[in-house]
Structures are given as structure tokens and as C-alpha cells.
Tab-separated table of C-alpha atoms in Angstrom:
chain	number	residue	atom	x	y	z
A	20	MET	CA	-36.506	25.582	-32.113
A	21	GLN	CA	-36.684	23.166	-29.179
A	22	VAL	CA	-32.935	22.385	-28.955
A	23	ARG	CA	-30.393	25.198	-29.038
A	24	LEU	CA	-26.745	25.682	-28.131
A	25	VAL	CA	-26.204	29.385	-27.444
A	26	GLN	CA	-23.004	31.420	-27.058
A	27	GLY	CA	-24.340	34.326	-25.012
A	28	PRO	CA	-26.704	34.766	-22.047
A	29	PHE	CA	-30.313	33.614	-22.465
A	30	ARG	CA	-33.379	34.203	-20.297
A	31	PRO	CA	-35.003	31.112	-18.728
A	32	ASP	CA	-38.272	33.024	-18.216
A	33	GLU	CA	-38.518	33.768	-21.939
A	34	GLU	CA	-37.777	30.128	-22.738
A	35	LEU	CA	-40.553	29.046	-20.393
A	36	ALA	CA	-43.016	31.519	-21.901
A	37	SER	CA	-42.307	30.472	-25.484
A	38	PHE	CA	-42.294	26.767	-24.566
A	39	ILE	CA	-45.732	27.108	-22.948
A	40	ALA	CA	-47.029	29.222	-25.850
A	41	GLY	CA	-46.227	26.354	-28.240
A	42	LEU	CA	-48.207	23.720	-26.337
A	43	GLU	CA	-51.606	22.417	-27.372
A	44	GLY	CA	-53.754	21.209	-24.535
A	45	ASP	CA	-51.048	19.904	-22.171
A	46	GLY	CA	-51.746	20.186	-18.479
A	47	ALA	CA	-48.244	19.852	-17.023
A	48	VAL	CA	-44.921	21.586	-17.641
A	49	VAL	CA	-41.743	20.866	-15.669
A	50	SER	CA	-38.672	22.986	-16.226
A	51	PHE	CA	-35.164	22.763	-14.858
A	52	ILE	CA	-32.830	25.750	-14.813
A	53	GLY	CA	-29.156	25.275	-14.023
A	54	LEU	CA	-27.411	28.413	-12.796
A	55	ALA	CA	-23.654	29.017	-12.586
A	56	ARG	CA	-22.784	28.828	-8.891
A	57	PRO	CA	-20.464	31.361	-7.267
A	58	ALA	CA	-18.619	28.566	-5.418
A	59	ASP	CA	-17.205	25.150	-6.335
A	60	ALA	CA	-17.871	21.819	-4.611
A	61	GLU	CA	-15.295	22.693	-1.903
A	62	GLY	CA	-16.804	26.144	-1.302
A	63	HIS	CA	-14.055	28.115	-3.077
A	64	GLU	CA	-15.099	31.162	-5.056
A	65	VAL	CA	-15.761	30.614	-8.762
A	66	THR	CA	-15.367	33.733	-10.893
A	67	GLY	CA	-16.533	32.155	-14.139
A	68	LEU	CA	-17.109	29.013	-16.154
A	69	LEU	CA	-15.903	28.084	-19.595
A	70	LEU	CA	-17.989	25.503	-21.466
A	71	ASP	CA	-15.977	24.286	-24.441
A	72	SER	CA	-18.075	22.839	-27.281
A	73	TYR	CA	-17.420	21.012	-30.550
A	74	ALA	CA	-19.501	22.569	-33.324
A	75	GLY	CA	-21.788	19.938	-34.792
A	76	MET	CA	-21.030	17.245	-32.229
A	77	THR	CA	-22.367	19.196	-29.242
A	78	GLU	CA	-25.643	20.094	-30.974
A	79	ALA	CA	-26.039	16.468	-32.094
A	80	SER	CA	-25.590	15.241	-28.509
A	81	LEU	CA	-28.313	17.636	-27.258
A	82	ASP	CA	-30.626	16.612	-30.118
A	83	GLY	CA	-30.126	12.939	-29.301
A	84	ILE	CA	-30.958	13.471	-25.622
A	85	ALA	CA	-34.146	15.396	-26.514
A	86	ARG	CA	-35.193	12.700	-28.994
A	87	ASP	CA	-34.541	9.930	-26.456
A	88	ALA	CA	-36.766	11.706	-23.897
A	89	LEU	CA	-39.593	12.068	-26.433
A	90	ALA	CA	-39.340	8.363	-27.277
A	91	ARG	CA	-39.115	7.188	-23.682
A	92	PHE	CA	-41.854	9.166	-21.915
A	93	PRO	CA	-45.463	10.067	-22.785
A	94	VAL	CA	-44.554	13.741	-23.252
A	95	SER	CA	-45.682	15.955	-26.099
A	96	ALA	CA	-42.765	18.398	-26.143
A	97	VAL	CA	-39.307	18.887	-24.662
A	98	ARG	CA	-36.933	21.828	-24.902
A	99	ILE	CA	-33.194	22.092	-24.216
A	100	VAL	CA	-31.320	25.405	-24.319
A	101	HIS	CA	-27.648	25.135	-23.341
A	102	ARG	CA	-25.019	27.820	-22.998
A	103	CYS	CA	-21.473	27.383	-24.232
A	104	GLY	CA	-18.471	29.682	-23.982
A	105	ALA	CA	-17.771	31.985	-21.013
A	106	ILE	CA	-20.434	32.095	-18.279
A	107	LEU	CA	-20.568	34.307	-15.175
A	108	PRO	CA	-21.853	33.244	-11.731
A	109	GLY	CA	-25.637	33.579	-11.514
A	110	GLU	CA	-26.142	33.207	-15.268
A	111	ALA	CA	-28.264	30.370	-16.623
A	112	ILE	CA	-26.292	27.446	-18.036
A	113	VAL	CA	-29.149	25.216	-19.098
A	114	PHE	CA	-32.923	25.235	-19.483
A	115	ALA	CA	-34.547	21.828	-19.883
A	116	ALA	CA	-38.324	21.439	-19.986
A	117	ALA	CA	-40.930	18.794	-20.700
A	118	ALA	CA	-44.682	19.078	-21.235
A	119	ALA	CA	-47.261	16.328	-20.953
A	120	PRO	CA	-50.977	15.826	-20.356
A	121	HIS	CA	-50.173	14.736	-16.776
A	122	ARG	CA	-47.504	15.717	-14.304
A	123	ARG	CA	-45.733	12.408	-13.624
A	124	ALA	CA	-44.439	12.067	-17.210
A	125	ALA	CA	-43.356	15.724	-17.293
A	126	PHE	CA	-41.386	15.334	-14.045
A	127	GLU	CA	-39.721	12.115	-15.154
A	128	ALA	CA	-38.787	13.444	-18.581
A	129	ALA	CA	-37.245	16.635	-17.153
A	130	ASP	CA	-35.323	14.597	-14.575
A	131	TYR	CA	-34.121	12.285	-17.362
A	132	LEU	CA	-33.073	15.201	-19.583
A	133	MET	CA	-30.858	16.577	-16.817
A	134	ASP	CA	-29.296	13.241	-15.872
A	135	ARG	CA	-28.450	12.636	-19.536
A	136	LEU	CA	-27.170	16.193	-20.081
A	137	LYS	CA	-24.810	15.881	-17.094
A	138	THR	CA	-23.080	12.820	-18.529
A	139	ASP	CA	-23.796	12.707	-22.276
A	140	ALA	CA	-23.762	16.320	-23.506
A	141	ALA	CA	-20.608	16.958	-25.538
A	142	LEU	CA	-19.376	19.843	-23.401
A	143	TRP	CA	-16.205	20.376	-21.414
A	144	LYS	CA	-16.440	22.584	-18.359
A	145	ARG	CA	-13.687	24.623	-16.713
A	146	GLU	CA	-14.205	26.408	-13.406
A	147	ASP	CA	-12.115	29.564	-13.001
A	148	GLY	CA	-11.405	30.947	-9.556
A	149	ALA	CA	-8.919	32.925	-7.509
A	150	GLY	CA	-6.912	29.736	-7.018
A	151	GLY	CA	-6.705	28.927	-10.728
A	152	SER	CA	-8.691	26.922	-13.254
A	153	LYS	CA	-9.981	23.370	-13.010
A	154	TRP	CA	-11.525	21.117	-15.665
A	155	ILE	CA	-14.588	19.255	-14.375
A	156	GLU	CA	-15.673	15.699	-15.108
A	157	PRO	CA	-18.967	13.988	-14.199
A	158	THR	CA	-19.109	13.105	-10.521
A	159	ALA	CA	-19.878	9.654	-9.138
A	160	ALA	CA	-23.348	11.020	-8.307
A	161	ASP	CA	-23.837	12.128	-11.929
A	162	ARG	CA	-22.872	8.649	-13.135
A	163	SER	CA	-25.185	6.868	-10.715
A	164	ASP	CA	-28.048	9.260	-11.600
A	165	ARG	CA	-27.448	8.369	-15.240
A	166	GLU	CA	-27.554	4.638	-14.380
A	167	ARG	CA	-31.123	4.974	-13.097
A	168	TRP	CA	-32.314	5.141	-16.696
A	169	SER	CA	-30.290	2.316	-18.241
A	170	ALA	CA	-32.735	-0.495	-17.387
B	15	MET	CA	-4.457	16.166	-41.762
B	16	LYS	CA	-5.855	18.251	-38.901
B	17	ILE	CA	-6.439	16.728	-35.481
B	18	LEU	CA	-8.799	18.683	-33.213
B	19	PHE	CA	-8.723	18.898	-29.416
B	20	PHE	CA	-11.326	20.040	-26.869
B	21	GLY	CA	-11.571	20.842	-23.170
B	22	ARG	CA	-8.325	20.518	-21.216
B	23	LEU	CA	-6.623	18.902	-24.232
B	24	ALA	CA	-7.210	22.101	-26.228
B	25	GLU	CA	-5.723	24.097	-23.375
B	26	SER	CA	-2.474	22.099	-23.380
B	27	LEU	CA	-2.166	21.178	-27.089
B	28	GLY	CA	-4.026	24.003	-28.831
B	29	ARG	CA	-7.308	23.622	-30.740
B	30	GLU	CA	-5.658	21.662	-33.546
B	31	VAL	CA	-2.421	20.129	-34.816
B	32	GLU	CA	-1.437	19.272	-38.374
B	33	LEU	CA	-0.211	15.698	-38.841
B	34	ALA	CA	0.855	13.743	-41.936
B	35	LEU	CA	-1.304	10.597	-42.179
B	36	PRO	CA	0.678	7.484	-43.353
B	37	GLU	CA	-0.297	6.345	-46.869
B	38	PRO	CA	-2.947	3.660	-46.388
B	39	GLY	CA	-4.347	5.429	-43.307
B	40	CYS	CA	-3.946	4.064	-39.796
B	41	THR	CA	-6.103	3.037	-36.861
B	42	VAL	CA	-7.226	5.335	-34.083
B	43	ALA	CA	-4.912	3.402	-31.728
B	44	GLU	CA	-1.911	4.043	-33.976
B	45	LEU	CA	-2.753	7.736	-34.295
B	46	ARG	CA	-3.052	8.003	-30.524
B	47	LEU	CA	0.414	6.433	-30.073
B	48	ARG	CA	1.952	8.951	-32.487
B	49	LEU	CA	0.346	11.890	-30.663
B	50	GLY	CA	1.315	10.507	-27.235
B	51	GLY	CA	1.301	12.674	-24.107
B	52	ALA	CA	-2.143	13.579	-22.742
B	53	VAL	CA	-3.820	11.950	-25.772
B	54	ALA	CA	-2.515	8.520	-24.645
B	55	SER	CA	-4.810	8.554	-21.569
B	56	PRO	CA	-7.532	5.896	-21.887
B	57	ALA	CA	-10.037	8.477	-20.562
B	58	VAL	CA	-9.493	10.447	-23.773
B	59	ARG	CA	-11.882	9.356	-26.546
B	60	ALA	CA	-11.352	9.599	-30.296
B	61	CYS	CA	-14.025	11.053	-32.583
B	62	ILE	CA	-14.319	10.712	-36.328
B	63	ASP	CA	-16.697	13.068	-38.095
B	64	ARG	CA	-18.088	14.178	-34.733
B	65	ALA	CA	-18.938	10.726	-33.368
B	66	MET	CA	-16.949	8.708	-30.835
B	67	VAL	CA	-15.286	5.669	-32.378
B	68	PRO	CA	-13.468	2.561	-31.070
B	69	GLU	CA	-9.689	2.182	-31.180
B	70	THR	CA	-9.733	-0.163	-34.179
B	71	THR	CA	-11.472	2.308	-36.523
B	72	ARG	CA	-9.354	3.238	-39.576
B	73	VAL	CA	-8.615	6.931	-40.009
B	74	LEU	CA	-8.805	8.111	-43.635
B	75	PRO	CA	-7.675	11.441	-45.152
B	76	HIS	CA	-11.183	12.879	-45.555
B	77	HIS	CA	-12.081	12.235	-41.896
B	78	GLU	CA	-12.429	14.953	-39.292
B	79	VAL	CA	-10.530	13.544	-36.327
B	80	ALA	CA	-10.755	14.842	-32.764
B	81	PHE	CA	-9.613	13.714	-29.325
B	82	VAL	CA	-11.808	14.676	-26.389
B	83	PRO	CA	-11.508	14.332	-22.592
B	84	PRO	CA	-14.441	12.926	-20.581
B	85	LEU	CA	-17.611	14.949	-21.144
B	86	SER	CA	-18.443	17.194	-18.245
B	87	GLY	CA	-22.065	17.984	-19.025
B	88	GLY	CA	-23.869	21.199	-18.273
C	7	MET	CA	-44.009	36.677	-1.387
C	8	GLN	CA	-43.307	32.964	-1.943
C	9	VAL	CA	-46.883	31.686	-1.367
C	10	ARG	CA	-49.821	33.429	-3.009
C	11	LEU	CA	-53.438	32.608	-3.792
C	12	VAL	CA	-54.506	34.782	-6.737
C	13	GLN	CA	-57.953	35.516	-8.176
C	14	GLY	CA	-56.965	36.496	-11.709
C	15	PRO	CA	-54.540	35.216	-14.345
C	16	PHE	CA	-50.820	35.213	-13.497
C	17	ARG	CA	-47.770	34.690	-15.695
C	18	PRO	CA	-45.600	31.634	-14.891
C	19	ASP	CA	-42.645	33.183	-16.741
C	20	GLU	CA	-42.737	36.234	-14.470
C	21	GLU	CA	-42.960	33.984	-11.417
C	22	LEU	CA	-39.912	32.054	-12.618
C	23	ALA	CA	-37.941	35.263	-13.279
C	24	SER	CA	-38.680	36.759	-9.867
C	25	PHE	CA	-38.080	33.438	-8.079
C	26	ILE	CA	-34.644	33.148	-9.727
C	27	ALA	CA	-33.867	36.814	-9.033
C	28	GLY	CA	-34.339	36.180	-5.314
C	29	LEU	CA	-31.876	33.277	-5.105
C	30	GLU	CA	-28.393	33.537	-3.667
C	31	GLY	CA	-25.915	31.101	-5.119
C	32	ASP	CA	-28.232	28.169	-5.851
C	33	GLY	CA	-27.385	26.022	-8.839
C	34	ALA	CA	-30.703	24.286	-9.500
C	35	VAL	CA	-34.289	25.452	-9.976
C	36	VAL	CA	-37.191	23.133	-10.785
C	37	SER	CA	-40.576	24.589	-11.596
C	38	PHE	CA	-43.924	22.978	-12.271
C	39	ILE	CA	-46.682	24.777	-14.134
C	40	GLY	CA	-50.182	23.328	-14.207
C	41	LEU	CA	-52.325	24.553	-17.099
C	42	ALA	CA	-56.086	24.261	-17.420
C	43	ARG	CA	-56.684	21.539	-20.012
C	44	PRO	CA	-59.284	21.970	-22.765
C	45	ALA	CA	-60.565	18.411	-22.175
C	46	ASP	CA	-61.484	16.310	-19.160
C	47	ALA	CA	-60.233	12.813	-18.269
C	48	GLU	CA	-62.741	11.274	-20.716
C	49	GLY	CA	-61.754	13.631	-23.537
C	50	HIS	CA	-64.859	15.826	-23.361
C	51	GLU	CA	-64.417	19.544	-23.959
C	52	VAL	CA	-63.901	21.680	-20.872
C	53	THR	CA	-64.891	25.318	-21.313
C	54	GLY	CA	-63.687	26.495	-17.913
C	55	LEU	CA	-62.760	25.611	-14.357
C	56	LEU	CA	-63.995	27.028	-11.103
C	57	LEU	CA	-61.671	26.704	-8.115
C	58	ASP	CA	-63.621	27.472	-4.981
C	59	SER	CA	-61.502	28.607	-2.023
C	60	TYR	CA	-62.053	29.357	1.668
C	61	ALA	CA	-60.388	32.660	2.571
C	62	GLY	CA	-57.816	32.031	5.275
C	63	MET	CA	-57.992	28.244	5.195
C	64	THR	CA	-56.823	27.912	1.595
C	65	GLU	CA	-53.824	30.224	2.087
C	66	ALA	CA	-52.944	28.376	5.306
C	67	SER	CA	-52.987	25.023	3.469
C	68	LEU	CA	-50.611	26.373	0.790
C	69	ASP	CA	-48.327	27.873	3.454
C	70	GLY	CA	-48.210	24.567	5.305
C	71	ILE	CA	-47.259	22.645	2.167
C	72	ALA	CA	-44.462	25.128	1.376
C	73	ARG	CA	-43.160	24.959	4.950
C	74	ASP	CA	-43.229	21.148	4.919
C	75	ALA	CA	-41.165	21.094	1.697
C	76	LEU	CA	-38.578	23.469	3.182
C	77	ALA	CA	-38.308	21.277	6.290
C	78	ARG	CA	-38.133	17.994	4.402
C	79	PHE	CA	-35.632	18.695	1.600
C	80	PRO	CA	-32.277	20.511	1.444
C	81	VAL	CA	-33.760	23.357	-0.586
C	82	SER	CA	-33.160	27.038	0.003
C	83	ALA	CA	-36.418	28.408	-1.402
C	84	VAL	CA	-39.817	27.265	-2.625
C	85	ARG	CA	-42.631	29.211	-4.247
C	86	ILE	CA	-46.304	28.376	-4.714
C	87	VAL	CA	-48.673	30.579	-6.716
C	88	HIS	CA	-52.186	29.159	-7.046
C	89	ARG	CA	-55.184	30.491	-8.947
C	90	CYS	CA	-58.661	30.443	-7.528
C	91	GLY	CA	-61.960	31.515	-9.053
C	92	ALA	CA	-62.846	31.119	-12.738
C	93	ILE	CA	-60.081	29.793	-15.029
C	94	LEU	CA	-60.113	29.385	-18.812
C	95	PRO	CA	-58.482	26.515	-20.750
C	96	GLY	CA	-54.791	27.199	-21.366
C	97	GLU	CA	-54.448	29.495	-18.354
C	98	ALA	CA	-51.996	28.647	-15.586
C	99	ILE	CA	-53.589	27.128	-12.473
C	100	VAL	CA	-50.479	26.643	-10.368
C	101	PHE	CA	-46.782	27.510	-10.321
C	102	ALA	CA	-44.675	25.528	-7.854
C	103	ALA	CA	-40.907	25.887	-7.747
C	104	ALA	CA	-37.965	24.818	-5.611
C	105	ALA	CA	-34.343	25.966	-5.626
C	106	ALA	CA	-31.339	24.165	-4.174
C	107	PRO	CA	-27.583	23.965	-4.521
C	108	HIS	CA	-27.976	20.676	-6.417
C	109	ARG	CA	-30.618	19.351	-8.750
C	110	ARG	CA	-31.824	16.188	-6.968
C	111	ALA	CA	-33.256	18.107	-3.995
C	112	ALA	CA	-34.886	20.680	-6.279
C	113	PHE	CA	-36.581	17.943	-8.330
C	114	GLU	CA	-37.794	16.050	-5.268
C	115	ALA	CA	-39.122	19.156	-3.533
C	116	ALA	CA	-41.042	20.317	-6.626
C	117	ASP	CA	-42.473	16.810	-7.078
C	118	TYR	CA	-43.470	16.778	-3.398
C	119	LEU	CA	-45.088	20.233	-3.614
C	120	MET	CA	-47.323	19.057	-6.452
C	121	ASP	CA	-48.281	15.747	-4.848
C	122	ARG	CA	-49.245	17.601	-1.672
C	123	LEU	CA	-51.082	20.381	-3.551
C	124	LYS	CA	-53.180	17.796	-5.422
C	125	THR	CA	-54.478	16.228	-2.220
C	126	ASP	CA	-54.004	18.754	0.610
C	127	ALA	CA	-54.658	22.212	-0.864
C	128	ALA	CA	-57.990	23.535	0.422
C	129	LEU	CA	-59.520	24.049	-3.009
C	130	TRP	CA	-62.624	22.617	-4.655
C	131	LYS	CA	-62.563	22.256	-8.414
C	132	ARG	CA	-65.467	22.222	-10.832
C	133	GLU	CA	-65.044	21.440	-14.508
C	134	ASP	CA	-67.569	23.156	-16.781
C	135	GLY	CA	-68.283	21.756	-20.229
C	136	ALA	CA	-70.927	21.481	-22.917
C	137	GLY	CA	-72.403	18.512	-21.035
C	138	GLY	CA	-72.689	20.356	-17.718
C	139	SER	CA	-70.559	20.887	-14.633
C	140	LYS	CA	-68.744	18.312	-12.528
C	141	TRP	CA	-67.034	18.641	-9.142
C	142	ILE	CA	-63.635	16.894	-9.076
C	143	GLU	CA	-62.047	14.947	-6.231
C	144	PRO	CA	-58.485	13.590	-5.981
C	145	THR	CA	-58.011	10.509	-8.151
C	146	ALA	CA	-56.626	7.191	-6.945
C	147	ALA	CA	-53.365	8.183	-8.686
C	148	ASP	CA	-53.262	11.452	-6.734
C	149	ARG	CA	-53.754	9.555	-3.479
C	150	SER	CA	-51.034	6.998	-4.246
C	151	ASP	CA	-48.651	9.795	-5.343
C	152	ARG	CA	-49.315	11.446	-1.991
C	153	GLU	CA	-48.571	8.161	-0.193
C	154	ARG	CA	-45.024	8.149	-1.609
C	155	TRP	CA	-44.082	10.815	0.934
C	156	SER	CA	-45.730	9.442	4.051
C	157	ALA	CA	-42.783	7.263	5.120
D	8	MET	CA	-74.656	31.332	14.001
D	9	LYS	CA	-73.471	31.182	10.398
D	10	ILE	CA	-72.488	27.862	8.840
D	11	LEU	CA	-70.330	28.128	5.706
D	12	PHE	CA	-70.226	25.728	2.751
D	13	PHE	CA	-67.704	25.259	-0.048
D	14	GLY	CA	-67.360	23.427	-3.359
D	15	ARG	CA	-70.386	21.392	-4.405
D	16	LEU	CA	-71.997	21.973	-0.986
D	17	ALA	CA	-72.018	25.729	-1.668
D	18	GLU	CA	-73.611	25.071	-5.031
D	19	SER	CA	-76.516	23.131	-3.508
D	20	LEU	CA	-76.883	24.882	-0.115
D	21	GLY	CA	-75.571	28.368	-0.811
D	22	ARG	CA	-72.416	29.878	0.680
D	23	GLU	CA	-73.914	30.073	4.169
D	24	VAL	CA	-76.939	29.327	6.315
D	25	GLU	CA	-77.996	30.903	9.587
D	26	LEU	CA	-78.643	28.428	12.384
D	27	ALA	CA	-79.589	28.902	16.052
D	28	LEU	CA	-77.013	27.099	18.209
D	29	PRO	CA	-78.571	25.334	21.275
D	30	GLU	CA	-77.604	27.008	24.565
D	31	PRO	CA	-74.561	25.109	25.847
D	32	GLY	CA	-73.313	24.560	22.293
D	33	CYS	CA	-73.296	21.133	20.625
D	34	THR	CA	-70.857	18.741	19.001
D	35	VAL	CA	-69.935	18.727	15.343
D	36	ALA	CA	-71.778	15.409	14.998
D	37	GLU	CA	-74.988	16.926	16.431
D	38	LEU	CA	-74.721	19.950	14.149
D	39	ARG	CA	-74.247	17.659	11.156
D	40	LEU	CA	-77.423	15.713	12.070
D	41	ARG	CA	-79.431	18.937	12.280
D	42	LEU	CA	-78.198	20.080	8.858
D	43	GLY	CA	-78.728	16.652	7.285
D	44	GLY	CA	-78.865	16.101	3.512
D	45	ALA	CA	-75.525	16.415	1.703
D	46	VAL	CA	-73.814	17.493	4.932
D	47	ALA	CA	-74.506	14.051	6.442
D	48	SER	CA	-72.075	12.344	4.017
D	49	PRO	CA	-68.997	11.030	5.871
D	50	ALA	CA	-66.850	12.416	3.003
D	51	VAL	CA	-67.868	15.925	4.125
D	52	ARG	CA	-65.505	17.329	6.774
D	53	ALA	CA	-66.258	19.913	9.429
D	54	CYS	CA	-63.990	22.913	10.000
D	55	ILE	CA	-63.855	25.211	13.011
D	56	ASP	CA	-61.969	28.469	12.598
D	57	ARG	CA	-60.558	27.223	9.266
D	58	ALA	CA	-59.125	23.925	10.501
D	59	MET	CA	-60.640	20.466	10.080
D	60	VAL	CA	-61.908	19.009	13.344
D	61	PRO	CA	-63.180	15.617	14.557
D	62	GLU	CA	-66.851	14.854	15.125
D	63	THR	CA	-66.620	15.144	18.901
D	64	THR	CA	-65.424	18.762	18.888
D	65	ARG	CA	-67.794	21.172	20.673
D	66	VAL	CA	-69.122	24.048	18.587
D	67	LEU	CA	-69.324	27.348	20.488
D	68	PRO	CA	-71.003	30.629	19.476
D	69	HIS	CA	-67.771	32.477	18.626
D	70	HIS	CA	-66.593	29.690	16.271
D	71	GLU	CA	-66.515	30.000	12.501
D	72	VAL	CA	-68.013	26.703	11.352
D	73	ALA	CA	-67.807	25.316	7.811
D	74	PHE	CA	-68.560	22.028	6.083
D	75	VAL	CA	-66.373	21.107	3.099
D	76	PRO	CA	-66.402	18.282	0.540
D	77	PRO	CA	-63.172	16.350	-0.200
D	78	LEU	CA	-60.382	18.690	-1.327
D	79	SER	CA	-59.736	18.529	-5.036
D	80	GLY	CA	-56.345	20.198	-5.188
D	81	GLY	CA	-55.014	22.331	-7.993
């Protein structure tokens, strides 16, 4: 399955291996792995993340983003694996990959997948730290990254 | 009917509340007014059957209704 | 070791796992994997590649590209693993990865690594097929991709 | 001295040839003229001690000299 929302830890290396194993004659694979950082944007320690999800809606949002990438770029396959629930620093949050005959399309599709995921994935993120918990919303940078693709 | 909440709304209001829907249904805007509080924020979006909907959409008894804060992505 | 020229097959998934294991607090990893395609640019079958290398010079060219990426982008680590010698269709030719606190720098550095590798790596590629063997040189697209970074 | 070749040059000329260097050395351009053939192509670059060098560089007996076709990348 190329789009999955998973509750527990997953291994990006295994995702890459199985994504590559499913390809037929592509020459280029670009993958993005998002890892839970041990510090927030202000440098304060983060002890964990909570990614709240809405069963059915969250999966549909990931599916839509994957489908849009396949329609928009000359890529032959994309994969999105996204964690939800409680996540510890250093764990993988997201794996997004694209494969194509040539590298430019694979890079652009992976870049697009991430910009869309940051603003359009139906997920709600809480950072937990020594100083308390904080719900996160897309940053101005996330929104302007997303705008790059709206032409 | 059940109203679902996610993200910081779920933290303050719980995952769901039970609410009696007026007889002929009501609009999303009317439902939002009745719930008030954090749900009144324009940043909070309404969903019916797991899709975001505009304020004028009519809520009917068989709908699954949710209010969600801005998406925060992965 | 973050830059390696290898004679035999290598596993991109293992490279990704060990690259990630060596990070400290980064949030974003972008990897590119180049696979030997079973067909050439005209669609003719390719039965194998030969990547000729010059011991010492080839490694130095890869090292220089990695160092340039580290100097140019706010990334904390890059890795390049490149095959040389005889390569079969479907096998990995190159793994290039970059890690950074945030995704934009990781994407740009990985993109840069590949554009540089395509034009500046001291390697000479021959495609072998039913119709004979053909030595490959950078395409016009490779050269214009490379030009993107010369500002 | 040994002159090394790579890529399609190695295929046609072999990996290396032995060549007597004139006494006070010579320039890369002079060496290229003596080798002739495929080595004469301006697309072929000269390397001394594993770095590309211009045509005016003097070749000395302790140098490792190679001629290489355009790089083809990975």
C-alpha cells in the first residue's frame, strides 16, 4: 500500500526498500523523511509529539495529496507513510517518496508532497515539553511553500 | 446527535459532545453559535461526513459532524 | 564514512538507515537514489553499465561535491555513495542524501548534490545493449541543471 | 613515463601507454600532439596528479599524467 497512516513507529529504511522493490524501470527515487526534533522552534526541549487524527478524514487527505502528485508530475509512483498518535524525539513522523524515469520530476514531486502534507494533511500536532504542551499550526513559511504550487 | 472535536478542541471539550438537533436540522453557522466558546473561532472549520463544509451547509440527523482547528500537517 | 566509491552492489536502504542513525536532532532528511535503467534514452534495452573511475581522482571529485554542499546550504550532514565498475539494470548507482533542521535546505542540498554529480563526478559511463556499447556524456539538460547553481 | 587513459580513451588506447619524456619535460599541449589520434580532441582533458590542468602546464618525470574524455557523471 502506497499511502498509510500508522499508529506506531515505522522504519523509513524498510519503506525505501519496499518502495524501490515495487518499481519497474525507473531511474530516480527521491525520499523525504521527517523526524521528530528534540527541540521546538525556540530551542526548548520537546519530550514528545502527539499527532491527533480523524479516522477516515486523515487517510482521505493523504490519499488526495498522493493522487494530486501523480496527476501533476511525470512520476510513476509515490508513497506516503505518516505516523499518528504519540511520537518520541528521533522517531520518524513521515516518509514521502516519488519515483520517475528522470530525477527532476522525482525531486519536484517529493517537494510537492511535503509542502502539501504540511498544510493539507488532516492532522493536529501538539508539542510536549518541560514547559507544557503547545498545539502547532502551519507557519507562514509552510503557507508560502504551499503557494508555490497553486499556479 | 454527536459532535466530534479534534486537536486542541478535543483537549478542551473532549472528543465528542451529544447535542439535540432542532427538528428540521440547522445550518453549520447555527450549530456553531449553539456550541459557542472555542468553536466560535473563525479558524475552526466544520466537517460533515469527514469533509470540510461552508457555514451555510444544512446539518441533518444522519450526518457525522466535527469541528476542527487549523490543520498542522506532519 | 559519508563519501564512498564502491565497486560492488550496495543497499540504499542500509545507507539511509545508517545516515539517519548518525544524525543529532535534525528534522529533515532528503535522499536521492539513482537506479540503472533497463532502457536507454531512445528506449533500447540496456543490459548493463560500466562506470570507469580513476582511483584517487574520482574519490576526490565526490569529496569536493560533498564539501561544497555542506558549505553552501544550512545542512548538518550529507552522504554520497557511488558505484563504479559493472552495474546491472535495477541496481543502485548512487545514493545522495542531506539532513538539516528544516526541509527546504535538505531538498536543495540533495538536488545540488545530484546536479553536481551528473556533471562533475570523475566517472565515465558506458551503456551496453544488444546493439553494442555507447559512452555517455552529460546531456544539455544536465549542463543547464548544473548552471542553476553557478550564481 | 606512463600516460593513463579513462573511459572511451581506455577502450581504444588501453589503460596506459609508456612514453619517453623529452629531457627538460614538455607542455601538456606538446604531449597531446605526440599522442595524437583521439587524444587530440579538445573535449579530452589532461590531468596531472589527478587534477585537470591547462594546456600550458609543464609535464615533469615524477608527474602522473592522464587524458580523460568528458565526465559522464553518475
